[in-house]
N, CA, C and O atoms as a DFTB+ gen file, in Angstrom:
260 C
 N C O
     1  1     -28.916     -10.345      -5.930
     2  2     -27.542     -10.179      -6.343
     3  2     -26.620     -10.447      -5.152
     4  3     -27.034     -10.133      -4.037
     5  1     -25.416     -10.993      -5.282
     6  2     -24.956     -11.621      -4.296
     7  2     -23.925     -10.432      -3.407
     8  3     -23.900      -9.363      -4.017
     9  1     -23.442     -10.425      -2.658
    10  2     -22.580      -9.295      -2.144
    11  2     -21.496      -9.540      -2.678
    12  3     -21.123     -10.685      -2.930
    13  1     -20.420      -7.843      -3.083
    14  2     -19.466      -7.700      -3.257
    15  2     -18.155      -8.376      -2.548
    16  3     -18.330      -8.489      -1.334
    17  1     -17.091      -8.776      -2.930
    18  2     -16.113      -9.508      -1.941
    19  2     -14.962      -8.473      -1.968
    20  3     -14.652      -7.935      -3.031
    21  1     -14.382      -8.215      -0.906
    22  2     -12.791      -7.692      -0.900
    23  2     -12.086      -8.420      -1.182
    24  3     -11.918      -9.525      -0.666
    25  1     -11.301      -7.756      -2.423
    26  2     -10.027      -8.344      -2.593
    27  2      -9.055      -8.275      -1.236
    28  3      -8.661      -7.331      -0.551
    29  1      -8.845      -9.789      -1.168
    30  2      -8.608      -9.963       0.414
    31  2      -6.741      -9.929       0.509
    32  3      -6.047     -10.205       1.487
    33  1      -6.275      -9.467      -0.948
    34  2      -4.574      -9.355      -1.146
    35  2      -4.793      -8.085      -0.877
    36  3      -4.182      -7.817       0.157
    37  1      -5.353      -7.174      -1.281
    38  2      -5.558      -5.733      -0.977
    39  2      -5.764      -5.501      -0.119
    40  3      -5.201      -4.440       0.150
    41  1      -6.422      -5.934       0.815
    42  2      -7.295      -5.466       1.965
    43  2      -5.744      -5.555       3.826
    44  3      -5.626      -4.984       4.910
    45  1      -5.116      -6.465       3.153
    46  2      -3.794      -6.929       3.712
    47  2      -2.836      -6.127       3.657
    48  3      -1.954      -5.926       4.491
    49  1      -3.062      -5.513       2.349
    50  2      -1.829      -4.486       1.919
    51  2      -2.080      -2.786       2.397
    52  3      -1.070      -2.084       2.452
    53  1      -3.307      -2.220       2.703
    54  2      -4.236      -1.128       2.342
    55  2      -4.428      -0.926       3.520
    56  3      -4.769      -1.987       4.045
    57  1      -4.376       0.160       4.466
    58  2      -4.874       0.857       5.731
    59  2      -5.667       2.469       5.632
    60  3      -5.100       3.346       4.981
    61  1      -6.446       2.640       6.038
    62  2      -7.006       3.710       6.138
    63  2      -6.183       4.806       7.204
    64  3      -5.501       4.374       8.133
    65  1      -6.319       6.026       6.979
    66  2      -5.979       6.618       7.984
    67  2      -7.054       7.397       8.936
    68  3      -8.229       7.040       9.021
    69  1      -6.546       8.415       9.581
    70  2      -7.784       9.107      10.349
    71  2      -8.856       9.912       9.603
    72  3     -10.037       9.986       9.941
    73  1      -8.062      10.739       8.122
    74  2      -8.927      11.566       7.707
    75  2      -9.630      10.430       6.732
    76  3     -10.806      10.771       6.609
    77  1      -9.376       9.201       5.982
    78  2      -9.822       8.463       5.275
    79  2      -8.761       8.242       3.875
    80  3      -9.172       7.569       2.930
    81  1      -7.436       8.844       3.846
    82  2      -6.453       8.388       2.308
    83  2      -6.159       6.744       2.812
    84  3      -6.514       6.292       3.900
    85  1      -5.501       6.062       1.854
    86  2      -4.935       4.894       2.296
    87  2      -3.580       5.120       2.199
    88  3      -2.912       5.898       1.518
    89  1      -3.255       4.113       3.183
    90  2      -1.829       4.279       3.343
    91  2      -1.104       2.875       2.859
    92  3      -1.910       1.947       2.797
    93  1       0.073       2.575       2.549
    94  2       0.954       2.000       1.801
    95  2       2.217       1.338       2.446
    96  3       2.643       1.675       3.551
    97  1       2.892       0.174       1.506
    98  2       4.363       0.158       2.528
    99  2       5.298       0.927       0.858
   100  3       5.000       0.933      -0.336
   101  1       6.183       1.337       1.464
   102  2       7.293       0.989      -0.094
   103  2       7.494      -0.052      -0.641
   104  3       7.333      -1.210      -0.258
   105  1       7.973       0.505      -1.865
   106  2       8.885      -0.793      -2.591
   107  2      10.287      -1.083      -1.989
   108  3      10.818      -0.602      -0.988
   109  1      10.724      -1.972      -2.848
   110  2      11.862      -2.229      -2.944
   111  2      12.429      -2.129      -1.738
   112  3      13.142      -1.179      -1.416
   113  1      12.072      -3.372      -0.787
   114  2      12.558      -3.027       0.916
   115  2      12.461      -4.550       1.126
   116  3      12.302      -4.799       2.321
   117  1      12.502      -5.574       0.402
   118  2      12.484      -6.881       0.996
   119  2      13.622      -7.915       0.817
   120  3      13.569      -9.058       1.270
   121  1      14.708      -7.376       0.078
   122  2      15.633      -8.784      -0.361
   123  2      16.716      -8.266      -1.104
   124  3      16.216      -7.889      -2.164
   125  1      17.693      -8.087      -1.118
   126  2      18.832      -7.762      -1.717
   127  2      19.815      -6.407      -1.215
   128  3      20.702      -5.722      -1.725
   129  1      19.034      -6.473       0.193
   130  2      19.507      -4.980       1.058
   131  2      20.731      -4.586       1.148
   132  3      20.885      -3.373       1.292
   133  1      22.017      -5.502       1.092
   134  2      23.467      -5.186       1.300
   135  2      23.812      -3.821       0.349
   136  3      24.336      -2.785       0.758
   137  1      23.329      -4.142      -1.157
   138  2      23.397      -3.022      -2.123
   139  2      23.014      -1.990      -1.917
   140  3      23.725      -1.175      -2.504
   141  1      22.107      -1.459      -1.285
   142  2      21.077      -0.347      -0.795
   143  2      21.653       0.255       0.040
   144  3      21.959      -0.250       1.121
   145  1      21.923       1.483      -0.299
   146  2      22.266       2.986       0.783
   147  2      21.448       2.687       1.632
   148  3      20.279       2.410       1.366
   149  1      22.125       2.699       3.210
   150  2      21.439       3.480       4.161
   151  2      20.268       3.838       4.173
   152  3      19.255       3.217       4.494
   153  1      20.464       5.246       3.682
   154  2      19.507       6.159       3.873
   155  2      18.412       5.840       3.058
   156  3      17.326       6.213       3.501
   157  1      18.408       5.295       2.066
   158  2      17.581       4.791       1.346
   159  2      16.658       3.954       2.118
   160  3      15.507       4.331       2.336
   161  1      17.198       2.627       2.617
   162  2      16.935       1.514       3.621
   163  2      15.679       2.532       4.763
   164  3      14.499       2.251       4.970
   165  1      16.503       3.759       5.340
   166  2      15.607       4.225       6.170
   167  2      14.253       4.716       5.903
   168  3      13.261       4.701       6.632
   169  1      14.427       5.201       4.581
   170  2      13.386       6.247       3.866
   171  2      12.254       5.142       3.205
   172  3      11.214       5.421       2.608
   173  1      12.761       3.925       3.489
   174  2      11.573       2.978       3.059
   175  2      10.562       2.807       3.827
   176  3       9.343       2.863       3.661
   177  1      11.585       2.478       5.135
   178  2      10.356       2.354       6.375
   179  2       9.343       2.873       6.854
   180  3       8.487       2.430       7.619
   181  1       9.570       4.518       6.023
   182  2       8.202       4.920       6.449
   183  2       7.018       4.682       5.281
   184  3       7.269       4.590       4.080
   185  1       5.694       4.600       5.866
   186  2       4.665       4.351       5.229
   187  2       4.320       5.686       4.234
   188  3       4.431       6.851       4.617
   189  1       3.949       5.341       3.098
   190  2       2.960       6.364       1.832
   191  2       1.844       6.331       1.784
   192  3       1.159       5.440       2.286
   193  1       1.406       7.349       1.138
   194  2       0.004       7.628       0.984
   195  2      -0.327       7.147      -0.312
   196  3       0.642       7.447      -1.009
   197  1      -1.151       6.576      -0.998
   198  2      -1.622       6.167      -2.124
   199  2      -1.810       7.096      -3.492
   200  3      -2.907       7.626      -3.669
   201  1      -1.314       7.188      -3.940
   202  2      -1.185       8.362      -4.812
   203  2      -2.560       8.636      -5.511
   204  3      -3.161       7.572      -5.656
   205  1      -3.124       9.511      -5.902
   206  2      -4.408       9.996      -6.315
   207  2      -5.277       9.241      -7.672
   208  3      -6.459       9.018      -7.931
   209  1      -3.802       8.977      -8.417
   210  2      -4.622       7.966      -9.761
   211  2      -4.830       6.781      -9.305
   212  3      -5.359       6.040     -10.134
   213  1      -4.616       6.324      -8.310
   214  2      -4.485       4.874      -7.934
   215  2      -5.818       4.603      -6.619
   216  3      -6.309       3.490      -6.434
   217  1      -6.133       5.561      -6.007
   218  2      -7.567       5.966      -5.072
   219  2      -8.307       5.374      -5.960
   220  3      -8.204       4.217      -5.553
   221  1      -8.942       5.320      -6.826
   222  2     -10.167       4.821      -7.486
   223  2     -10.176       3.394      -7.479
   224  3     -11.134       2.764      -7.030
   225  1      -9.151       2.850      -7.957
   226  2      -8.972       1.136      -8.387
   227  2      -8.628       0.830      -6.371
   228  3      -9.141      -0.188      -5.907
   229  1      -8.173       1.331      -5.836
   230  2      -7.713       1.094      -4.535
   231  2      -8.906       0.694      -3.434
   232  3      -9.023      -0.147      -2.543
   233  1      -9.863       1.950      -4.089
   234  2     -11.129       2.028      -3.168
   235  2     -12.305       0.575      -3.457
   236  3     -13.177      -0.022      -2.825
   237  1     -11.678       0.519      -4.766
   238  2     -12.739      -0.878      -5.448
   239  2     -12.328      -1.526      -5.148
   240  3     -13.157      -2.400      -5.400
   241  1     -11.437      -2.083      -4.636
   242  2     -10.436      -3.612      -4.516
   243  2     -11.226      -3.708      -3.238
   244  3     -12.021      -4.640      -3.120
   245  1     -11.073      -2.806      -2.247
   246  2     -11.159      -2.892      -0.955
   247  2     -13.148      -2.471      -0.253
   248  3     -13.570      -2.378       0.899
   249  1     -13.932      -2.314      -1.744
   250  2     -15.272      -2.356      -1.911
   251  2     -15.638      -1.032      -1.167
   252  3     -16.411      -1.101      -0.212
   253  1     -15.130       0.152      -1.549
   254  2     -15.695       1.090      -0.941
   255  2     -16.033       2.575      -1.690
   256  3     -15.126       2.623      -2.520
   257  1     -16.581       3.424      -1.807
   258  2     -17.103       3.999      -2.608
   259  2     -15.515       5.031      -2.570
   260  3     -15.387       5.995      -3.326
């Protein structure tokens, strides 16, 4: 049987952290910024954690149990 492949769009998008969650960028942070509060703008920049329903399909994309 041949080996599994990473989805290699995922694998681009997807970081692990120290304890093992994945981490994320936001949305809505690439193109039409003039409209966008501030603070909003700021609160994008920081990175998310992958939300818990989304760990399962996340962990498969990226071939890991």
């Amino acid at each position: 049987m041949p080996k599994m492949k990473t989805n290699r769009g995922a694998a681009k998008r997807f970081k692990r952290t120290g304890t093992g969650k994945l981490k994320r960028r936001r949305a809505y942070r690439n193109h039409i910024l003039t409209k966008k509060k501030t603070s909003a703008k700021r609160q994008k920049r920081a990175l998310s954690v992958v939300s818990a329903a989304d760990n399962r399909a996340v962990n498969r994309m990226l071939k890991e149990k």
